Coordinates of C-alpha atoms and ligand atoms in Angstrom, one line a residue:
X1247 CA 23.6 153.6 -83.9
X1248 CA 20.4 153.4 -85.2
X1249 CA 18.8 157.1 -85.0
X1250 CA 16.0 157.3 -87.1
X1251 CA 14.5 153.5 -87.1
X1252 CA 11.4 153.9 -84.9
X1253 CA 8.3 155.8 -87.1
X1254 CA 7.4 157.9 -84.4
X1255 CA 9.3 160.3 -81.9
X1256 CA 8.0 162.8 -78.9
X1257 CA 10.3 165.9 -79.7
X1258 CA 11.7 167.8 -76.2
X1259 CA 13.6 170.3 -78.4
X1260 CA 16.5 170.5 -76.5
X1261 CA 18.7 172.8 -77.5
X1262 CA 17.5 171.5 -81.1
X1263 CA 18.0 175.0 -82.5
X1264 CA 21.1 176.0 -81.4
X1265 CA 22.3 173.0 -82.4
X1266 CA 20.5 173.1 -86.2
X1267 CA 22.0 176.8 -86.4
X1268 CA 25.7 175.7 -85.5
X1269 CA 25.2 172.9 -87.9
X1270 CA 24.0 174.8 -90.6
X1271 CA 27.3 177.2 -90.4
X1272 CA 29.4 174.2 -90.5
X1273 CA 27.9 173.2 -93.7
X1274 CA 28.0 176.4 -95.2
X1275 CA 31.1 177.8 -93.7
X1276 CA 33.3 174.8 -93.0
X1277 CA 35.5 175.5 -89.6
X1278 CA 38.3 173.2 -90.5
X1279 CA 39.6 173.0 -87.0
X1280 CA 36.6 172.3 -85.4
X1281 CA 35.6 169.2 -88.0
X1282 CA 39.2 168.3 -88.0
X1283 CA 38.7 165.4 -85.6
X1284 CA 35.8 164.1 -87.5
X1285 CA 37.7 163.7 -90.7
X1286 CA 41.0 162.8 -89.2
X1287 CA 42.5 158.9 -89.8
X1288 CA 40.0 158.8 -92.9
X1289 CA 37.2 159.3 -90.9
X1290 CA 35.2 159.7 -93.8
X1291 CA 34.9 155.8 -93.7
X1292 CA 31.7 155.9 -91.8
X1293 CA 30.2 158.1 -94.3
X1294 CA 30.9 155.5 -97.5
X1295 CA 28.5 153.0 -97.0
X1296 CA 24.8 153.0 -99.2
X1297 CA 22.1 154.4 -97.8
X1298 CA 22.7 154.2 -94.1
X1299 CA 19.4 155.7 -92.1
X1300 CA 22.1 156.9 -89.8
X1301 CA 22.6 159.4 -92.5
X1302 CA 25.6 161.6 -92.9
X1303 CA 23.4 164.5 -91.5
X1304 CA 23.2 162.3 -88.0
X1305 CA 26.5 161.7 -87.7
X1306 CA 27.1 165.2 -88.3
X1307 CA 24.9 166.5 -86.1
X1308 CA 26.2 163.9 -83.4
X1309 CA 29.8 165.7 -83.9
X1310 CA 28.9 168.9 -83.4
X1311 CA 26.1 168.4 -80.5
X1312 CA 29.0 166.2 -78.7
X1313 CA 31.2 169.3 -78.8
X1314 CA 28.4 172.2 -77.9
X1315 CA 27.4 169.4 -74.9
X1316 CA 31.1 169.1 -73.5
X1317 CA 31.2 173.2 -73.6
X1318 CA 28.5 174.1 -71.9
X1319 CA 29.2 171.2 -69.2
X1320 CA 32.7 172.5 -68.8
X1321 CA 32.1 173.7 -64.9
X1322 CA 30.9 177.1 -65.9
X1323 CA 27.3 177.0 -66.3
X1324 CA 26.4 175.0 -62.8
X1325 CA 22.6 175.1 -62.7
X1326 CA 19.9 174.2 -59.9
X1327 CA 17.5 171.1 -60.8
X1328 CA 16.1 168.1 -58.8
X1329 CA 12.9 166.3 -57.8
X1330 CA 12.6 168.2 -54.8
X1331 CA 11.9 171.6 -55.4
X1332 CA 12.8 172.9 -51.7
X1333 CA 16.1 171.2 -52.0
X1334 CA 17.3 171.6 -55.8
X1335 CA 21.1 170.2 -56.9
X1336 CA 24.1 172.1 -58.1
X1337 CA 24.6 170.3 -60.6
X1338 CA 25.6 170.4 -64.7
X1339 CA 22.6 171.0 -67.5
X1340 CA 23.1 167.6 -68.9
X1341 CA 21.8 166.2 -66.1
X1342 CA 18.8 167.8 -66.2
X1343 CA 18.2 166.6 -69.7
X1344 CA 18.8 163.2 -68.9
X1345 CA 16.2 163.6 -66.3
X1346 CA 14.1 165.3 -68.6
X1347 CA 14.5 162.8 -71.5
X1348 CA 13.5 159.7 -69.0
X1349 CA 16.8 158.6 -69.1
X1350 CA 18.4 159.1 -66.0
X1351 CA 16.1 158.7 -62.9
X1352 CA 17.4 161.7 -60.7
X1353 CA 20.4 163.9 -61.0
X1354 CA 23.8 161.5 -60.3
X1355 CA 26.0 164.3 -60.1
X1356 CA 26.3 167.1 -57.1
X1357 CA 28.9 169.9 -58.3
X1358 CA 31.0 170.9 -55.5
X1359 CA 30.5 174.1 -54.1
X1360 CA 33.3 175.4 -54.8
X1361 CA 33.1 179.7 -54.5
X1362 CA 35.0 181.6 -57.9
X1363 CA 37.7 182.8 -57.6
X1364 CA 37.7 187.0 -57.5
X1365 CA 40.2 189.0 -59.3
X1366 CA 40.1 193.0 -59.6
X1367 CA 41.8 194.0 -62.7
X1368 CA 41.8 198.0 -63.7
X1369 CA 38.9 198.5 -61.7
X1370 CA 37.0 195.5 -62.8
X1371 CA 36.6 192.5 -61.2
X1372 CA 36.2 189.5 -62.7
X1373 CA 34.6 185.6 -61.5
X1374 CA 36.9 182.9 -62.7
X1375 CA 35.1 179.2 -62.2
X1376 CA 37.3 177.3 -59.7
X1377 CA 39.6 174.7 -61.5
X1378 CA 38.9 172.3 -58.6
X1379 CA 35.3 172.9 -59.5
X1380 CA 35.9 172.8 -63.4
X1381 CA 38.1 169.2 -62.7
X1382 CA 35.1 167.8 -61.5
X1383 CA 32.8 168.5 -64.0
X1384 CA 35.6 167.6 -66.5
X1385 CA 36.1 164.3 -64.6
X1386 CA 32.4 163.2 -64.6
X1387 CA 31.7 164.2 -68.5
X1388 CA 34.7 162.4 -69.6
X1389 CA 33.3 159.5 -67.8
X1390 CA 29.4 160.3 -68.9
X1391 CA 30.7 160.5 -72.7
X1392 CA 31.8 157.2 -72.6
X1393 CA 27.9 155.5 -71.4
X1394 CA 25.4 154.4 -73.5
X1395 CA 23.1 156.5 -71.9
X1396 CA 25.0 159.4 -73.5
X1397 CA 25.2 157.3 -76.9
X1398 CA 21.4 156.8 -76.6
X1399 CA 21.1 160.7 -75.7
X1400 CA 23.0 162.3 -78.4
X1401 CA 21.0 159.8 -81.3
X1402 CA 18.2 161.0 -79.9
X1403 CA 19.2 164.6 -80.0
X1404 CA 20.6 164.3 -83.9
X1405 CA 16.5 162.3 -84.6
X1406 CA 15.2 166.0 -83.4
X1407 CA 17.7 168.1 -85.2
X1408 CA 17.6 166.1 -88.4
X1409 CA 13.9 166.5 -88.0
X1410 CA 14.2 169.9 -88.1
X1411 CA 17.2 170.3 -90.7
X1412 CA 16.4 167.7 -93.4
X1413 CA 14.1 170.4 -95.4
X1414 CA 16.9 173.1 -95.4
X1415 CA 18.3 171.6 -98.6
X1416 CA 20.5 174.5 -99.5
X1417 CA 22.6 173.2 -96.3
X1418 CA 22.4 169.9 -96.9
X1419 CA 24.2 170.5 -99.8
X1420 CA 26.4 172.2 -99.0
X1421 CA 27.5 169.5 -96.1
X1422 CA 27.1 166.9 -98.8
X1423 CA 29.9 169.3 -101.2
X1424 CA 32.3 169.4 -97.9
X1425 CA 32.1 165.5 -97.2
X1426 CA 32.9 165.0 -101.0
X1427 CA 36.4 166.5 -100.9
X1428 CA 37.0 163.6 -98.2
X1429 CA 35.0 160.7 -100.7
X1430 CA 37.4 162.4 -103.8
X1431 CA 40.3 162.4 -101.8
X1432 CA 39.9 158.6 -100.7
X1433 CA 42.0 156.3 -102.2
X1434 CA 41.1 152.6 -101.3
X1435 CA 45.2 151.6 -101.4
X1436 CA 45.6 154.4 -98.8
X1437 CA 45.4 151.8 -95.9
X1438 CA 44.8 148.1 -95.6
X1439 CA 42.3 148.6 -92.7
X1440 CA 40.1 150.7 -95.1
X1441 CA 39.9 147.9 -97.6
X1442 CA 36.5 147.0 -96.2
X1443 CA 35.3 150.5 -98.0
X1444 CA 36.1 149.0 -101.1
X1445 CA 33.9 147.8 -102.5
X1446 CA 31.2 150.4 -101.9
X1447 CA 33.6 152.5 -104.6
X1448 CA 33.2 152.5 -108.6
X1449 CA 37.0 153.9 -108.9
X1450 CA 39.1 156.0 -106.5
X1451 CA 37.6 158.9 -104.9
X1452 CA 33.7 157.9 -106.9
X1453 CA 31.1 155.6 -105.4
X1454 CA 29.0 153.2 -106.6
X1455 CA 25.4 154.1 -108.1
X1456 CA 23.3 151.6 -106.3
X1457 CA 19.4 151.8 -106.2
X1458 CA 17.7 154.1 -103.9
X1459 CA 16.0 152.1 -101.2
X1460 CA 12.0 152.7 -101.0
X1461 CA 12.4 154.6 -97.8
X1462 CA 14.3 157.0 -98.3
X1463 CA 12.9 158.1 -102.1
X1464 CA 9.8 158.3 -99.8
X1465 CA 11.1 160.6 -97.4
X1466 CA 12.9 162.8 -100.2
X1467 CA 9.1 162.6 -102.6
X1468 CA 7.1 163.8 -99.0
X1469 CA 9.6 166.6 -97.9
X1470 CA 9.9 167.7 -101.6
X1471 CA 5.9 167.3 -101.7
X1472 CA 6.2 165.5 -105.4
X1473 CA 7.3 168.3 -107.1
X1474 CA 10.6 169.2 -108.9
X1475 CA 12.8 171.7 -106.4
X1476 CA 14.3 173.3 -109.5
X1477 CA 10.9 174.0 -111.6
X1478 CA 8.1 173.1 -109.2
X1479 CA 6.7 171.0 -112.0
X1480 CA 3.8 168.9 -110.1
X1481 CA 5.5 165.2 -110.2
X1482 CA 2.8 163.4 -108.3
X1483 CA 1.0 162.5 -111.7
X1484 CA 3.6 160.6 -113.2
X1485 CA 2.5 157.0 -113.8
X1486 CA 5.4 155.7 -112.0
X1487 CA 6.1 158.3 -109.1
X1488 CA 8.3 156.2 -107.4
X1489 CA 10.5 156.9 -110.7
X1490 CA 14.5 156.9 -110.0
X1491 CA 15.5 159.5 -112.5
X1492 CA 13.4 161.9 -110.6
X1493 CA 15.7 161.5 -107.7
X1494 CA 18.8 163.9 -108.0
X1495 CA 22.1 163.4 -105.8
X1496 CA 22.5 167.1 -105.3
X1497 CA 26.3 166.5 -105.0
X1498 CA 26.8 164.4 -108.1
X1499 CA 28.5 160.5 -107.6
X1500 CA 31.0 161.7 -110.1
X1501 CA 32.3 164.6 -108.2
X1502 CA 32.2 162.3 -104.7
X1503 CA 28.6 162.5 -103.8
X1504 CA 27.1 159.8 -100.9
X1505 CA 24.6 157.7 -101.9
X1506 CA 22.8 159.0 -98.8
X1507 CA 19.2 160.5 -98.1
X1508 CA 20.6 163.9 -97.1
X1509 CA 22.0 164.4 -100.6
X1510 CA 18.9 164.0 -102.8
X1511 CA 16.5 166.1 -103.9
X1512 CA 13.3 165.9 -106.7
X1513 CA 14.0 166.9 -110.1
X1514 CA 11.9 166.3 -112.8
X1515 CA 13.5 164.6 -115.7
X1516 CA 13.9 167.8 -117.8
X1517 CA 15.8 169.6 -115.2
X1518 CA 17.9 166.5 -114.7
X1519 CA 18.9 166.4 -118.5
X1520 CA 19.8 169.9 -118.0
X1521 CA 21.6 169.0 -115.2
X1522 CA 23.7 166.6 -116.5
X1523 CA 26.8 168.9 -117.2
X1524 CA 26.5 171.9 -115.2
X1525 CA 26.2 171.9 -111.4
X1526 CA 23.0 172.8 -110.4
X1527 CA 22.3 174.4 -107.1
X1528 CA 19.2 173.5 -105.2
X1529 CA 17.0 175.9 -103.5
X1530 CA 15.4 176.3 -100.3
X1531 CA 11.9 177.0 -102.2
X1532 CA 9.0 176.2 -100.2
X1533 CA 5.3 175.8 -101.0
X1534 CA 3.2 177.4 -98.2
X1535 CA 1.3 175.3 -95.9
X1536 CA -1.9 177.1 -96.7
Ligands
ZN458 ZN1 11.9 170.6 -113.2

């Protein structure tokens, strides 16, 4: 999946921050049994190769937007959308966004009408979705989730979060220090199918420092506006600004940092030094925009 190769995107914000917010309370309070099946059967692997665009903060956010889609398209939430305004669909929200997003012509799925079912408990009476009703909407998401139009749908959802989330460096850290528990913990013995992984390692559980590719110490230098996020030292004077030592892996290699975009920050080369033995936190420190 390829989420961020085109230069320009048209955002529709859907949902983008609801989604941002849940992601930013995974990475900063981990739910262990919600991310299990991301990281179960070494699904770390993904996350080892150099310097993928699809950066570990899209495949993230592709996780957790999967799971907040398949919730709110359980059957319980039936909405009314369609092209003709006198005669609107039942039908589920994700429909509507495909419509929205030019990638589904019209609404393909008609909920049932299926009335709730009424129970009066202590005085109180309660609306229970029909299971009939929530079978069918189960049914046809099961079957959406496995399209390319969903595939195409949920990159282009993680382009708008990350669009959104790739400044909020105190996060991204923090997602960057729960993925490296996985990298630290993965031994390249551990399964022959995993040997491909290999040889993007330096030695068990530590990857490889490979050189930062020009797009992405291009992204980091613009968000970061050239100067260092620990001092705010201007760095746009240097005669080499493109300068690797001014480009920090906020979760160090050595304690199972990715080389990815999402995990580097500015630093000028005196913070750096002083980096070197303890670990620094970075800041979400902004300058104003006027
Ligand atoms: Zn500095």
């Amino acid at each position: 999946m390829n989420a961020s190769q085109s230069q320009w995107f048209d955002h529709n914000y859907y949902s983008t921050y609801r989604i941002a917010s849940r992601v930013e309370r995974l990475a900063l309070y981990p739910d262990y049994r919600f991310l299990e099946s991301l990281m179960l059967d070494n699904g770390i692997l993904p996350f080892l190769p150099h310097w993928q665009k699809d950066s570990a903060l899209h495949k993230f956010i592709r996780y957790t937007a999967d799971e907040i889609l398949e919730s709110d398209n359980d059957g319980n939430r039936i909405i009314l959308f369609g092209s003709d305004p006198m005669n609107p669909k039942r039908t589920l929200p994700i429909e509507a966004a495909l419509v929205l997003y030019g990638m589904q012509d019209k609404v393909s799925f008609v909920a049932p009408d299926i009335p709730p079912a009424i129970r009066t408990e202590g005085g109180v009476t309660h609306y229970e979705t029909a299971v009939e009703l929530q079978d069918a909407c189960y049914d046809y998401f099961l079957e959406l989730r496995l399209t390319k139009t969903y595939e195409d749908f949920l990159a282009r959802i993680s382009s708008e979060v990350f669009h959104i989330m790739f400044t909020n460096r105190v996060a991204l850290q923090a997602l960057h220090e729960y993925l490296s528990r996985y990298v630290r913990e993965f031994r390249q013995e551990s399964n022959e199918q995993d040997s491909g992984y290999t040889k993007y390692l330096k030695e068990p559980g530590i990857l490889k420092r490979t050189k930062i590719p020009k797009w992405a110490q291009r992204a980091v230098y613009f968000r970061d506006r050239g100067t260092c996020t620990k001092c705010t030292r201007d760095l746009t004077g240097l005669v080499n600004r493109w300068s690797a030592e001014n480009f920090d892996h906020m979760v160090p290699l050595a304690q199972g940092g990715l080389n990815d975009v999402t995990n580097l920050q500015l630093l000028c080369a005196e913070c750096n030094n002083k980096k070197a033995d303890n670990f620094h936190l970075t800041s979400n420190r902004y300058q104003n925009w006027y």
